[in-house]
Amino acid sequence: MWPYIGHYVEDLLRTKVEPSVRESLPSYLRSFRFEKIVLGDMPPRIGGVKVYEENVGRDEIIMDLEILYSGDSNFLVGVKGFKAGIKDVQLHGKLRVIMKPLVKQIPFAGGVTVFFLSCPAIDFNLTNLADVLDIPGLSDILHQAVLDQLSALMVLPNKIYVSLVEDVPLRLLKFVPPTGVLRIKVIAGKDLKKADVGMFGLGSSDPYAVVKVGSQEFRTSVVENSINPQWNYYCEAVVDQVEGQSVLIDIMDKDPSSKDDFLGRISLNISTLIAEGRSCAWHRLQDIKTGKINVDITWLALSEDPESLHAEVMYTKSLSSKTSLSSALLLVFVDSAKHLPNASQAASEPSPLIELTVGANKVCTSVKPNTNDPVWEENFHFLMANPENEEVVVQVKDEKSEKPLGHCVIPTNFLLKEKGLQLDQPFFLKDSGSESQIILMLHLKILKSQTTAAERPEAEVSEEKDDSVQEEDKGKEEVSKTSDVVPPSLEDVVLSTVTPVLDSAKVSKEVLDESIRHRGFVSTTSTEEKELPKVQLTLRYSMQRNKLIVVVHKVVNLPYKDEDGLPDPYVKVYLIADSKETKQKTHVCQNTANPVFDETLEYVVNSADLSSYTLDVSVNSKQGNYVFTRGKELGKATIDLSIIDLNKAHTEWFNLKTKED
């Protein structure tokens, strides 16, 4: 599909991304535009596919695709009379595809919803540096602007919807209530890295925390000159999807003179947090050798019981006097408007947009050009401290003339009296045409924590709990990370590759399990096996180039001792046949037990000799900075190439044997 999808992407970049980037840039860079857009011939690569079988409705298919792109695209942008090329574009993220509802006629899915669970990693380089250097910080500004607009377009809770069957309206696809809300309190940090080291080896940091759930981002204040900061910061994040999504918390060191330093991160699986109801614990920071963070997270389910509102309002007030916490969630679906007036008698049809204001929160719909009867079909949500005394202010404006076309005010306490706490009707506009109206759906949800969590007094976690749960928390975080990348239906994948070898249309589970063990594949049938160290590789042979291609994707669950700190792993791959051997190795990933490499290694091999070769894969940890010091081996796997069909690419997980094994 890649060559044909280019026209759609080019139109999307010009009509959606370019105006949004232009608006997000500083005023002196508002002349930003795409001069040239060439997507190239190399499509994105799918590193793995996960299809969900549990907690899925019978009328839907939910799957995650690990998308990796490092292609030959070529862009040219113009800013302030300068032109800069964008090249070496790289993207890595997890894309969720939901096919819903399933129908009885072709294409069997009434619609498709596509979005990233969290903001993908994006990187690119700018050319024409002589011109670019005349605009200080342009690369960083553009990078952040692109990330922001991608998040606004298709990172949760933002989604792309496509209706495939006429009988399935977009409204059915779009107006899907969230699952719940996470109330997150970032309490404190401990033993953080000293990012600012003085002349005599003394030093400290100016740490702050960044909390991310999908495209939602929250930041604590900066605590100056401390490696044991106290934040006591509250934030609340709306959760649209449970499976596969995580809460990411990055600890950073504020540096006014340069880029902020990274002090570590944690990743907490949302499905685990929901099962616990409330989690208050110290967590070891990942990707760094020292540091912990104390986080209190409470899961708030959505209820339609108005009788529980008063209790929730009183409970949230008791939690914090400084932060206004929420007791309800308001969902607003902006459907359409009818019979809007022109901005003036002499003016042509307006280009209307709607501005919604609830308390201090203000959002806008897209602009619908040149129409008196616009259709938006857009979703919004607002967290509310107390819906009994708040209201929704709706302003309709003409984007061309910037003049108002009408307004209305809807008190949210009306919803408390309605069945199901919702309204779905047209509202007449004031200061507008006599027949002007806007069609809205409003749905109120009361936030409700588990009773045990509400009754439990809030207290910081003791040092005793810190020591006792440290290993357990680390295990949960690493399992959370691996769950994002390990294909859950691996037995099905293996079955499709093993069946031709066994020359049988039906393969019993016993034969399948034996084949998996024989070939070194990872079985995902037990928790114990999931915690084993393993490496993900893609193996393929290119007949045109006479090369064996080995892509080293990632390694998970590497063993290490707390007193030694996190390893600095790299992968060595030997191609062995008899006494001949060659060696190649990846780059080093620092301070992680779950490194991601995505590095390609190539070996010149005659196709006739390929079956006589084996691959010897070892994962090692760099020992200090000494050139002649041999790395410590963390795990090893041997792969017999004679039993793998290399005419097509195979992406598989292989168990790593440690010295203890």
XYZ file of C-alpha atoms in Angstrom:
661
model
C 0.000 0.000 0.000
C 2.942 2.347 0.626
C 3.364 3.891 -2.853
C -0.387 4.550 -3.055
C -0.748 5.933 0.444
C 1.641 8.761 -0.402
C -1.025 11.040 -1.898
C -3.155 10.745 1.238
C -0.206 11.498 3.535
C 0.905 14.467 1.414
C -2.599 15.939 1.559
C -2.707 15.318 5.322
C 0.621 17.081 5.835
C -0.408 20.110 3.788
C -3.974 20.546 5.058
C -3.645 19.433 8.700
C -0.042 19.348 9.873
C 1.356 22.430 8.106
C -1.248 24.906 9.477
C -1.011 23.384 12.953
C 2.795 23.520 13.002
C 2.667 27.102 11.758
C 0.344 28.101 14.602
C 2.483 26.373 17.233
C 5.734 28.061 16.151
C 6.934 31.421 17.497
C 5.606 34.447 15.610
C 8.901 34.991 13.762
C 8.645 31.470 12.255
C 4.974 31.616 11.161
C 6.010 31.531 7.481
C 6.697 27.781 7.817
C 5.541 25.696 4.835
C 6.300 22.393 3.100
C 8.091 23.129 -0.195
C 8.456 19.466 -1.195
C 7.095 16.186 0.163
C 8.548 12.886 -1.090
C 7.766 9.798 1.003
C 10.146 7.542 -0.890
C 9.856 3.872 -1.807
C 10.761 2.230 1.511
C 7.637 1.439 3.563
C 7.485 1.246 7.358
C 8.370 -2.109 8.881
C 6.085 -3.986 11.253
C 8.215 -5.371 14.088
C 5.435 -7.420 15.666
C 1.659 -7.901 15.761
C -0.374 -8.473 18.893
C -4.043 -9.476 18.613
C -6.095 -9.265 21.812
C -8.271 -12.207 22.795
C -9.379 -11.198 26.317
C -11.676 -8.302 27.261
C -12.651 -7.868 23.616
C -16.239 -7.604 22.363
C -17.587 -10.129 19.876
C -18.165 -7.342 17.330
C -14.585 -6.017 17.265
C -10.984 -6.910 16.484
C -8.211 -5.115 18.397
C -4.567 -5.415 17.436
C -1.303 -3.560 18.057
C 1.367 -3.062 15.410
C 4.932 -2.140 16.299
C 5.776 0.378 13.563
C 9.397 1.106 12.664
C 10.248 3.565 9.888
C 13.686 4.530 8.654
C 13.067 5.219 4.995
C 14.203 7.343 2.080
C 11.700 10.162 2.490
C 12.738 13.673 1.520
C 11.107 16.901 2.677
C 11.935 20.537 1.978
C 10.561 23.234 4.280
C 10.700 26.997 3.974
C 11.015 29.357 6.963
C 11.692 33.124 6.806
C 13.058 32.906 3.274
C 15.409 30.050 4.178
C 14.977 26.516 2.898
C 15.979 23.464 4.891
C 15.776 19.817 3.978
C 14.457 17.188 6.362
C 16.127 13.808 5.890
C 16.919 10.626 7.817
C 13.409 10.534 9.252
C 12.993 7.769 11.839
C 9.850 6.742 13.684
C 9.190 3.995 16.235
C 5.870 3.516 18.007
C 2.999 1.183 18.818
C -0.036 1.651 16.603
C -3.412 0.286 17.658
C -5.984 -0.718 15.017
C -9.595 -1.363 16.044
C -12.003 -2.895 13.509
C -15.507 -2.251 14.805
C -18.327 -3.105 14.404
C -17.981 -6.373 12.535
C -20.704 -6.760 9.894
C -21.976 -9.539 7.636
C -21.038 -7.991 4.299
C -17.654 -7.250 2.737
C -15.331 -5.782 4.038
C -16.735 -7.376 7.260
C -15.681 -4.365 9.358
C -18.002 -1.373 9.534
C -15.188 0.986 10.464
C -11.535 1.258 11.424
C -10.050 3.348 14.233
C -6.286 3.975 14.244
C -4.121 5.683 16.875
C -0.816 5.535 18.735
C -1.050 4.438 22.378
C 1.712 6.878 23.304
C 3.696 9.448 21.382
C 6.088 7.610 19.017
C 9.796 8.347 19.012
C 10.584 10.613 16.050
C 13.965 11.853 14.887
C 15.228 13.649 11.787
C 18.119 15.781 10.564
C 18.076 19.190 8.889
C 20.213 20.002 5.827
C 21.363 23.415 4.553
C 22.934 24.028 7.965
C 24.465 27.336 6.857
C 20.953 28.773 6.566
C 19.486 26.869 9.490
C 22.137 28.161 11.899
C 20.867 31.672 11.217
C 17.701 30.674 13.123
C 18.766 29.579 16.624
C 17.016 26.488 17.945
C 15.096 25.819 14.706
C 15.768 22.066 14.787
C 14.492 21.672 18.375
C 11.484 23.938 17.693
C 10.496 21.988 14.567
C 11.004 18.646 16.299
C 8.714 19.615 19.186
C 6.143 21.145 16.823
C 5.979 17.947 14.747
C 5.579 15.830 17.901
C 2.840 18.103 19.218
C 0.843 17.978 15.989
C 1.226 14.228 15.597
C -0.053 13.861 19.168
C -2.999 16.139 18.426
C -3.802 14.089 15.336
C -3.502 10.441 16.389
C -2.055 9.859 19.873
C -4.603 8.892 22.524
C -7.130 10.284 23.187
C -6.909 11.552 19.577
C -7.771 9.013 16.882
C -8.290 8.667 13.142
C -11.665 7.181 12.181
C -12.589 5.654 8.834
C -16.104 4.399 8.075
C -16.070 1.456 5.646
C -19.804 0.715 5.408
C -22.505 3.289 4.669
C -24.841 1.897 7.325
C -22.253 2.567 10.069
C -22.145 6.312 10.868
C -18.957 7.915 12.146
C -20.881 8.957 15.237
C -21.046 5.306 16.320
C -17.281 4.986 15.939
C -16.332 8.274 17.564
C -18.554 8.585 20.611
C -16.995 5.836 22.707
C -16.697 6.718 26.430
C -13.272 6.404 28.079
C -12.584 3.545 30.488
C -11.813 5.679 33.530
C -9.426 8.198 35.084
C -6.071 7.789 36.847
C -5.404 10.117 39.774
C -1.621 10.322 40.076
C 0.339 11.826 42.954
C 4.091 12.169 42.409
C 5.244 12.328 46.013
C 9.036 12.307 46.164
C 12.329 11.123 44.726
C 15.305 9.588 46.502
C 19.019 9.119 45.746
C 18.703 10.724 42.316
C 21.729 11.119 40.070
C 23.841 14.236 40.687
C 23.607 15.839 37.258
C 25.401 19.053 38.251
C 28.786 17.963 39.641
C 31.069 20.596 41.139
C 34.829 20.968 41.119
C 35.439 18.720 44.152
C 33.057 15.933 43.118
C 30.182 17.361 45.113
C 26.974 18.151 43.327
C 23.234 17.979 43.133
C 20.337 18.236 40.668
C 17.327 20.439 39.989
C 14.811 17.626 39.385
C 11.277 17.645 38.058
C 8.981 14.848 36.882
C 7.096 14.541 33.582
C 4.021 12.271 33.663
C 2.703 10.966 30.323
C -0.446 8.983 29.535
C -0.910 8.891 25.769
C -0.704 12.492 24.532
C -1.572 13.860 27.988
C 1.465 15.369 29.679
C 1.874 16.855 33.172
C 4.916 18.424 34.870
C 5.796 18.918 38.499
C 7.598 21.994 39.770
C 11.406 22.071 39.816
C 13.042 21.383 43.192
C 16.414 23.131 43.177
C 19.628 21.634 44.559
C 18.235 18.310 45.736
C 18.673 14.609 45.027
C 15.821 13.808 47.452
C 13.062 16.124 46.178
C 9.547 16.407 47.632
C 6.919 17.274 44.995
C 3.503 16.135 46.351
C 2.095 16.898 42.893
C -1.374 15.780 41.759
C -2.557 15.225 38.192
C -5.452 13.328 36.577
C -5.340 11.529 33.232
C -8.282 10.189 31.226
C -7.715 6.577 30.113
C -9.290 5.530 26.809
C -7.560 2.173 26.419
C -6.439 -0.182 29.192
C -4.627 -3.080 27.533
C -1.180 -2.237 26.249
C -1.069 1.310 27.645
C 1.281 2.534 30.370
C 1.896 5.484 32.643
C 5.347 6.882 31.828
C 7.155 9.097 34.354
C 10.470 10.686 33.351
C 12.679 12.420 35.909
C 14.649 15.334 34.434
C 17.236 17.808 35.678
C 16.464 21.428 34.794
C 19.385 23.090 33.061
C 18.753 26.695 31.921
C 21.907 26.878 29.803
C 21.493 23.645 27.831
C 19.253 20.649 27.254
C 17.741 19.158 30.427
C 19.511 16.023 31.698
C 17.761 12.657 31.951
C 17.639 11.184 35.481
C 15.625 8.003 34.855
C 12.098 6.788 34.187
C 9.465 4.290 35.240
C 6.746 2.592 33.182
C 3.647 1.293 34.967
C 1.154 -0.949 33.196
C -2.345 0.535 33.439
C -4.109 -2.831 33.482
C -2.052 -3.775 36.572
C -2.919 -0.467 38.254
C -6.634 -1.046 37.622
C -6.461 -4.535 39.107
C -4.862 -3.119 42.262
C -7.299 -0.197 42.551
C -4.652 1.861 44.293
C -0.862 1.608 44.199
C 1.382 3.592 46.545
C 5.015 2.482 46.427
C 8.629 3.340 45.737
C 9.862 2.358 42.267
C 13.451 1.955 41.108
C 14.209 4.253 38.158
C 15.044 2.469 34.906
C 17.756 3.348 32.352
C 19.873 4.905 35.118
C 22.133 3.453 37.816
C 20.640 5.197 40.852
C 17.398 6.706 42.049
C 13.842 5.871 43.137
C 10.488 7.618 42.947
C 7.463 7.442 45.246
C 4.133 7.490 43.370
C 0.545 7.118 44.592
C -1.928 6.156 41.822
C -5.674 5.610 42.254
C -8.003 4.178 39.615
C -11.328 6.042 39.242
C -14.097 4.150 37.467
C -16.959 5.928 35.661
C -20.405 5.777 37.237
C -23.856 7.080 36.289
C -25.081 7.231 39.900
C -25.718 10.905 40.811
C -26.176 9.934 44.455
C -22.428 9.256 44.775
C -21.416 12.735 43.555
C -21.571 14.517 46.916
C -19.356 11.934 48.632
C -16.753 12.170 45.848
C -16.718 15.991 46.018
C -16.101 15.898 49.763
C -13.419 13.207 49.421
C -11.468 15.106 46.752
C -11.515 18.245 48.911
C -10.052 16.260 51.801
C -7.155 15.022 49.659
C -5.685 18.386 48.711
C -6.399 21.987 49.571
C -3.928 23.286 46.980
C -5.074 21.295 43.922
C -8.637 21.208 42.622
C -9.264 17.515 42.008
C -12.103 16.156 39.877
C -15.315 14.404 40.856
C -16.835 13.993 37.371
C -16.006 13.674 33.691
C -18.061 15.473 31.038
C -18.104 13.991 27.521
C -19.149 16.322 24.702
C -19.817 15.164 21.144
C -20.139 18.117 18.748
C -22.266 16.783 15.923
C -23.277 19.666 13.656
C -24.943 23.051 13.319
C -27.804 24.217 11.098
C -28.867 27.506 9.543
C -25.915 29.537 10.748
C -26.048 33.188 9.632
C -23.449 34.909 7.486
C -21.056 37.188 9.348
C -22.711 40.170 7.604
C -25.254 40.825 4.873
C -22.495 41.388 2.338
C -20.392 38.434 3.460
C -20.386 35.030 1.814
C -20.990 31.754 3.637
C -19.010 31.560 6.890
C -16.196 29.166 7.815
C -17.435 28.239 11.286
C -15.681 26.676 14.260
C -16.930 26.036 17.783
C -15.193 27.069 20.977
C -16.157 25.073 24.082
C -15.327 26.401 27.546
C -15.783 24.516 30.823
C -14.224 26.290 33.794
C -10.622 27.149 32.897
C -10.506 24.629 30.032
C -11.092 25.807 26.473
C -11.022 23.717 23.267
C -11.896 24.379 19.635
C -13.231 22.233 16.818
C -11.764 22.233 13.340
C -12.844 24.869 10.823
C -15.509 23.906 8.242
C -14.990 26.191 5.242
C -17.803 28.021 3.460
C -20.959 26.461 4.865
C -24.028 27.464 6.886
C -24.654 23.825 7.873
C -21.309 22.479 9.129
C -20.797 18.891 10.319
C -17.960 18.298 12.797
C -18.543 14.950 14.555
C -15.755 15.645 17.062
C -15.239 14.389 20.621
C -14.083 16.319 23.700
C -13.919 15.617 27.420
C -13.597 17.825 30.493
C -12.680 16.893 34.065
C -14.885 18.789 36.528
C -14.449 19.558 40.229
C -18.211 19.837 40.865
C -20.780 19.627 38.028
C -23.483 21.032 40.326
C -22.157 24.561 39.844
C -20.388 24.538 36.472
C -21.545 25.181 32.891
C -20.632 24.581 29.267
C -20.202 27.780 27.228
C -20.597 27.239 23.471
C -19.354 29.947 21.086
C -19.755 29.653 17.300
C -17.314 31.844 15.357
C -16.500 32.618 11.740
C -12.834 31.878 11.138
C -12.628 34.225 8.117
C -14.020 37.368 9.756
C -13.350 36.326 13.391
C -16.889 37.473 14.200
C -19.286 35.563 16.505
C -22.151 33.653 14.878
C -24.018 32.738 18.066
C -23.650 31.215 21.519
C -25.424 29.239 24.216
C -24.781 28.250 27.850
C -25.667 24.797 29.238
C -25.535 24.365 33.050
C -24.142 20.904 33.790
C -26.483 20.381 36.746
C -29.207 19.812 34.105
C -27.508 16.509 33.312
C -27.843 15.312 36.920
C -31.620 15.252 36.449
C -31.594 13.421 33.104
C -31.866 9.668 32.632
C -28.405 8.188 32.179
C -26.945 11.663 32.921
C -27.011 12.583 29.228
C -28.579 14.957 26.724
C -28.688 14.409 22.956
C -30.566 17.242 21.277
C -30.320 20.517 19.346
C -29.726 23.755 21.280
C -30.859 27.089 19.834
C -28.167 29.760 19.559
C -28.537 33.254 20.972
C -27.492 36.372 19.018
C -27.777 34.332 15.843
C -30.330 33.529 13.155
C -33.918 32.736 14.157
C -33.465 29.055 13.207
C -29.786 28.668 14.090
C -29.061 25.675 16.278
C -26.255 23.354 17.281
C -26.617 19.601 17.839
C -24.681 18.273 20.828
C -24.497 15.095 22.869
C -23.462 15.620 26.497
C -22.822 12.721 28.849
C -21.787 13.109 32.486
C -19.820 10.419 34.338
C -19.232 10.435 38.089
C -15.711 9.417 39.157
C -15.724 6.652 41.710
C -12.729 5.166 43.476
C -12.808 1.787 45.155
C -14.250 1.916 48.664
C -11.082 0.510 50.192
C -9.014 3.224 48.553
C -11.376 5.978 49.696
C -11.366 4.760 53.282
C -7.606 4.299 53.486
C -5.804 7.298 55.006
C -3.193 8.802 52.761
C 0.356 8.300 53.994
C 3.724 8.153 52.425
C 5.295 4.741 52.011
C 7.822 3.733 54.657
C 11.387 2.707 54.028
C 10.503 -0.837 55.148
C 7.963 -1.155 52.309
C 10.465 0.406 49.962
C 12.943 -2.409 50.556
C 10.382 -5.209 50.549
C 8.591 -4.288 47.339
C 11.561 -3.039 45.381
C 12.231 -6.304 43.569
C 8.521 -6.925 43.002
C 8.054 -3.454 41.491
C 11.058 -3.920 39.255
C 9.655 -7.200 37.988
C 6.265 -5.609 37.269
C 7.878 -2.752 35.344
C 9.976 -5.106 33.219
C 7.002 -7.385 32.493
C 5.088 -4.222 31.557
C 7.802 -3.295 29.083
C 7.986 -6.747 27.550
C 4.211 -6.977 27.185
C 4.400 -4.096 24.747
C 6.667 -5.965 22.372
C 6.121 -9.721 22.739
C 3.571 -11.033 20.205
C 0.856 -12.766 22.287
C -0.193 -15.177 19.571
C 3.303 -16.520 19.028
C 2.126 -20.126 18.891
C -0.020 -19.190 15.910
C 2.992 -17.536 14.257
C 5.153 -20.588 14.925
C 2.395 -22.906 13.718
C 2.334 -21.152 10.353
C 6.101 -21.694 9.953
C 6.343 -25.173 11.471
C 3.419 -26.767 9.646
C 5.151 -26.923 6.209
C 8.191 -28.522 7.864
C 6.075 -31.209 9.525
C 4.078 -31.652 6.302
C 0.816 -31.960 8.142
C -2.447 -30.026 7.970
C -3.072 -30.625 11.691
C -0.412 -30.297 14.334
C -1.115 -31.333 17.913
C -0.199 -29.002 20.769
C 2.390 -31.515 22.012
C 4.125 -31.608 18.610
C 3.939 -27.814 18.384
C 5.462 -27.349 21.842
C 8.258 -29.792 20.984
C 8.939 -27.938 17.718
C 9.102 -24.635 19.579
C 11.593 -26.016 22.082
C 13.698 -27.630 19.352
C 13.974 -24.449 17.326
C 14.663 -22.160 20.272
C 11.407 -20.208 20.016
C 9.930 -18.723 23.162
C 6.698 -20.222 24.431
C 4.472 -17.714 26.216
C 2.333 -20.230 28.091
C 3.706 -19.602 31.593
C 4.688 -16.615 33.704
C 8.029 -18.213 34.516
C 9.016 -18.393 30.853
C 7.983 -14.790 30.230
C 10.598 -13.643 32.757
C 13.476 -15.416 30.996
C 15.977 -13.274 29.103
C 15.367 -13.376 25.354
C 16.363 -11.635 22.159
C 14.158 -10.653 19.203
C 15.696 -11.115 15.750
C 14.560 -10.893 12.146
C 16.352 -13.343 9.820
C 16.221 -13.153 6.017
C 18.373 -14.138 3.033
C 18.667 -11.834 -0.004
C 19.234 -13.870 -3.189
C 19.964 -10.716 -5.202
C 22.721 -9.577 -2.847
C 23.926 -13.006 -1.630
C 23.652 -11.769 1.944
C 22.214 -13.083 5.171
C 20.450 -10.191 6.890
C 20.110 -10.239 10.680
C 18.121 -7.454 12.346
C 18.706 -7.274 16.102
C 15.543 -5.666 17.472
C 15.657 -5.842 21.252
C 16.502 -7.854 24.355
C 14.333 -8.174 27.479
C 14.766 -9.352 31.089
C 18.569 -9.294 31.220
C 19.895 -10.524 34.596
C 21.844 -8.170 36.841
C 22.642 -7.620 40.513
C 21.475 -4.527 42.375
C 24.932 -3.871 43.798
C 26.397 -3.788 40.256
C 23.678 -1.520 38.861
C 21.992 -1.821 35.469
C 24.106 -3.281 32.635
C 25.353 -1.511 29.478
C 24.387 -4.227 26.964
C 25.345 -4.879 23.357
C 24.826 -7.907 21.098
C 27.531 -9.932 19.344
C 26.527 -12.158 16.425
C 28.880 -14.828 15.065
C 28.187 -16.635 11.787
C 29.843 -20.025 12.303
C 30.546 -22.867 9.858
C 33.143 -25.460 10.797
C 36.242 -23.539 11.872
C 35.418 -20.315 10.042
C 33.746 -17.513 11.948
C 32.867 -13.875 11.547
C 31.774 -11.425 14.206
C 29.662 -8.285 14.182
C 28.188 -6.369 17.087
C 25.619 -3.697 17.778
C 26.060 -0.368 19.536
C 25.953 -0.195 23.340
C 22.726 0.734 25.167
C 23.530 2.203 28.567
C 21.836 1.520 31.915
C 19.045 -0.847 30.872
C 17.982 -4.470 31.249
C 15.630 -4.108 28.258
C 17.718 -2.570 25.452
C 16.299 -1.677 22.025
C 18.806 -1.842 19.138
C 16.921 -2.143 15.810
C 20.290 -2.596 14.112
C 20.925 -4.519 10.881
C 23.927 -6.842 10.451
C 24.776 -8.360 7.047
C 26.919 -11.393 6.129
C 28.061 -12.382 2.624
C 27.052 -16.045 2.261
C 26.555 -18.339 -0.728
C 22.965 -19.614 -0.767
C 24.159 -23.200 -1.351
C 26.212 -23.085 1.872
C 23.623 -21.336 4.022
C 22.154 -24.507 5.541
C 25.555 -25.468 7.004
C 25.769 -22.327 9.117
C 24.652 -21.510 12.640
C 24.266 -18.137 14.328
C 25.877 -17.688 17.719
C 24.187 -14.727 19.447
C 25.506 -13.413 22.753
C 24.458 -10.422 24.846
C 27.271 -8.766 26.772
C 27.615 -5.830 29.117
C 30.325 -3.260 28.559
C 32.860 -3.243 31.413
C 34.033 0.296 32.122
C 35.630 2.460 29.442
C 38.672 0.317 28.778
C 39.258 -0.638 25.150
C 40.840 -4.029 25.873
C 38.408 -5.171 28.585
C 36.194 -8.049 27.486
C 32.482 -7.544 28.169
C 30.606 -9.653 30.696
C 28.352 -12.210 29.009
C 24.689 -11.965 30.117
C 23.123 -14.577 27.838
C 23.655 -16.666 24.734
C 21.600 -18.399 22.006
C 22.618 -20.704 19.138
C 20.375 -20.789 16.058
C 20.535 -23.562 13.456
C 19.874 -21.896 10.079
C 19.206 -25.237 8.343
C 15.730 -25.524 9.925
C 14.573 -21.989 9.068
C 13.142 -20.961 5.694
C 15.121 -17.780 5.029
C 13.488 -17.028 1.674
C 11.057 -14.872 3.662
C 11.673 -12.726 6.713
C 11.082 -14.333 10.115
C 10.803 -12.187 13.235
C 11.095 -14.415 16.295
C 12.029 -14.394 19.988
C 14.868 -16.684 21.131
C 15.617 -17.700 24.719
C 19.016 -16.671 26.063
C 20.898 -19.147 28.224
C 22.872 -17.648 31.090
C 25.956 -19.088 32.786
C 23.726 -20.244 35.636
C 21.671 -22.261 33.119
